[in-house]
Structure formats: structure tokens, C-alpha cells
Backbone as JSON, one array per atom type, in Angstrom:
{
  "sequence": "MNGLRDIRAMARWNSRSARAKLSRLWPASSIRAARWNAAEAAEKRKDGRTAREFEIALPHELTAEQRL",
  "N": [[71.76, 31.13, -19.48], [73.72, 28.88, -17.74], [76.31, 27.24, -18.78], [76.21, 23.98, -20.42], [73.78, 21.42, -20.26], [73.96, 18.02, -20.03], [71.81, 15.5, -20.66], [72.06, 12.73, -20.78], [74.48, 11.99, -19.53], [74.02, 13.21, -17.19], [75.26, 15.61, -16.45], [76.75, 18.87, -16.15], [78.23, 21.19, -18.23], [80.52, 23.63, -17.75], [82.69, 24.91, -18.74], [84.5, 27.67, -19.73], [86.0, 27.96, -22.08], [84.94, 25.89, -23.63], [82.31, 26.78, -23.96], [82.81, 29.07, -25.45], [83.82, 27.99, -27.83], [81.6, 26.49, -28.7], [79.74, 28.52, -29.03], [80.62, 29.76, -31.29], [79.97, 27.9, -33.19], [77.17, 27.62, -33.17], [74.44, 29.88, -33.54], [73.82, 32.56, -31.21], [71.15, 32.85, -30.59], [70.02, 30.37, -30.81], [68.85, 27.39, -29.18], [71.07, 25.9, -27.49], [71.47, 23.72, -25.68], [69.18, 22.19, -26.08], [69.49, 21.36, -28.73], [71.83, 19.82, -28.55], [71.06, 17.81, -26.76], [69.05, 16.64, -28.26], [70.57, 15.49, -30.26], [71.95, 13.66, -28.69], [69.8, 12.03, -27.93], [69.15, 10.87, -30.35], [71.17, 9.1, -30.78], [71.52, 5.7, -30.52], [73.07, 3.6, -29.53], [74.56, 2.36, -26.54], [77.23, 2.85, -26.01], [77.74, 4.75, -27.89], [79.09, 7.45, -29.9], [78.33, 10.73, -29.9], [79.2, 13.08, -31.24], [81.91, 13.42, -33.31], [83.45, 15.05, -34.87], [83.23, 18.33, -36.29], [82.46, 19.63, -39.41], [82.72, 22.48, -41.09], [82.05, 25.14, -43.37], [83.85, 28.03, -43.9], [83.64, 31.47, -44.74], [85.78, 32.86, -47.23], [86.37, 35.48, -46.9], [86.88, 36.02, -44.28], [89.42, 36.73, -41.88], [92.46, 34.98, -40.95], [92.6, 34.9, -38.17], [89.93, 35.32, -37.45], [88.84, 32.95, -38.29], [89.5, 31.07, -36.42]],
  "CA": [[72.03, 29.73, -19.25], [75.07, 28.64, -17.27], [76.83, 25.99, -19.29], [75.34, 23.06, -21.14], [73.37, 20.29, -19.44], [73.91, 16.77, -20.78], [70.82, 14.69, -19.95], [72.46, 11.32, -20.71], [75.53, 11.86, -18.53], [73.57, 13.94, -16.01], [76.36, 16.51, -16.13], [76.66, 20.23, -16.66], [79.54, 21.64, -18.71], [80.63, 25.06, -17.49], [83.98, 25.38, -19.21], [84.41, 28.92, -20.49], [86.53, 27.75, -23.43], [83.98, 25.05, -24.36], [81.18, 27.64, -24.34], [83.26, 29.97, -26.52], [83.9, 27.2, -29.06], [80.25, 26.15, -29.14], [79.0, 29.71, -29.46], [81.02, 30.05, -32.67], [79.33, 26.92, -34.06], [75.73, 27.84, -33.22], [74.06, 31.26, -33.22], [73.46, 32.78, -29.81], [69.71, 32.77, -30.42], [69.56, 28.98, -30.81], [68.85, 26.74, -27.87], [72.18, 24.95, -27.63], [71.28, 22.5, -24.9], [68.13, 21.39, -26.71], [70.07, 20.73, -29.92], [72.79, 18.79, -28.16], [70.32, 16.7, -26.17], [68.36, 15.96, -29.36], [71.59, 14.65, -30.88], [72.17, 12.55, -27.75], [68.63, 11.14, -27.98], [69.16, 10.17, -31.62], [72.18, 8.03, -30.69], [70.86, 4.55, -29.9], [74.0, 2.69, -28.86], [74.94, 2.78, -25.2], [78.59, 3.37, -26.07], [77.84, 5.56, -29.1], [79.72, 8.76, -29.82], [77.39, 11.66, -30.51], [79.88, 13.96, -32.19], [83.33, 13.16, -33.4], [84.04, 16.27, -35.43], [82.35, 19.22, -37.04], [83.06, 20.14, -40.63], [81.96, 23.65, -41.5], [82.69, 25.98, -44.38], [83.98, 29.42, -43.48], [83.84, 32.36, -45.89], [87.17, 33.25, -47.46], [86.54, 36.89, -46.52], [87.34, 36.09, -42.89], [90.87, 36.64, -41.67], [92.86, 33.73, -40.29], [92.24, 35.01, -36.75], [88.48, 35.17, -37.33], [88.48, 31.56, -38.58], [89.85, 30.19, -35.29]],
  "C": [[73.49, 29.59, -18.83], [75.54, 27.28, -17.73], [75.81, 25.19, -20.06], [75.01, 21.88, -20.23], [73.22, 19.07, -20.33], [72.96, 15.83, -20.04], [71.23, 13.22, -19.85], [73.51, 11.11, -19.61], [75.15, 12.52, -17.21], [74.68, 14.87, -15.51], [76.09, 17.88, -16.71], [78.07, 20.68, -17.01], [79.6, 23.15, -18.58], [81.94, 25.66, -17.99], [83.8, 26.63, -20.08], [84.91, 28.72, -21.92], [85.58, 26.88, -24.26], [82.79, 25.88, -24.81], [81.58, 28.56, -25.47], [83.33, 29.22, -27.85], [82.52, 26.87, -29.59], [79.5, 27.36, -29.64], [79.41, 30.13, -30.86], [80.33, 29.1, -33.64], [77.84, 27.17, -34.23], [75.43, 29.29, -32.9], [73.61, 31.38, -31.77], [71.96, 32.61, -29.57], [69.2, 31.33, -30.39], [69.61, 28.41, -29.4], [69.86, 25.6, -27.93], [71.93, 23.65, -26.9], [70.23, 21.6, -25.54], [68.67, 20.68, -27.95], [70.99, 19.58, -29.54], [72.07, 17.58, -27.58], [69.5, 15.96, -27.22], [69.34, 15.05, -30.1], [71.9, 13.44, -30.0], [71.02, 11.54, -27.84], [68.6, 10.33, -29.27], [70.16, 9.02, -31.63], [71.59, 6.87, -29.9], [71.81, 3.62, -29.15], [74.4, 3.24, -27.5], [76.33, 3.41, -25.2], [78.82, 4.24, -27.31], [78.5, 6.9, -28.85], [78.86, 9.74, -30.59], [78.06, 12.53, -31.57], [81.37, 13.66, -32.16], [84.06, 14.4, -33.91], [82.96, 17.07, -36.14], [83.1, 19.68, -38.28], [82.18, 21.28, -41.13], [82.75, 24.43, -42.53], [82.69, 27.42, -43.88], [84.23, 30.29, -44.71], [85.31, 32.78, -46.02], [87.43, 34.71, -47.11], [87.03, 37.05, -45.08], [88.86, 36.03, -42.84], [91.18, 35.32, -40.97], [92.48, 33.76, -38.81], [90.74, 34.82, -36.54], [88.04, 33.73, -37.58], [88.79, 30.62, -37.44], [88.69, 29.88, -34.43]]
}
């Protein structure tokens, strides 16, 4: 898959840094575009914001560099 396709904005995101950040949030085996578009579909307001921030817990065994 080349980038993420946003069905609401009819856009495709191909940023290498954005893909790297998202791949750390979701496992490679998951279907990222389907998850994101499901979140978009759940938002009912026209001017709604789908995601403002992610709060995740990282294991303390990771080094500071691995947590970035």
C-alpha cells in the first residue's frame, strides 16, 4: 500500500515520516487505511476532528530512543 487514503477528504497521504509514525502506532499486519476510514465514518460533524492525540503506554524496558 502506498500511503493512506482518506475517503472523506479524497486525499492520499504519502509522507514517509507520517507512515513511519503511524506504523509505530499500529502493527504492520493491520489494515491501517480501513481503521482510519472507520474512525472518519464514526465522526458525524462536518467540521469534526477525528483524532487530536494518541495516548499510549510504552513498556519501561524500552530505551528512550525506542520510545520515540
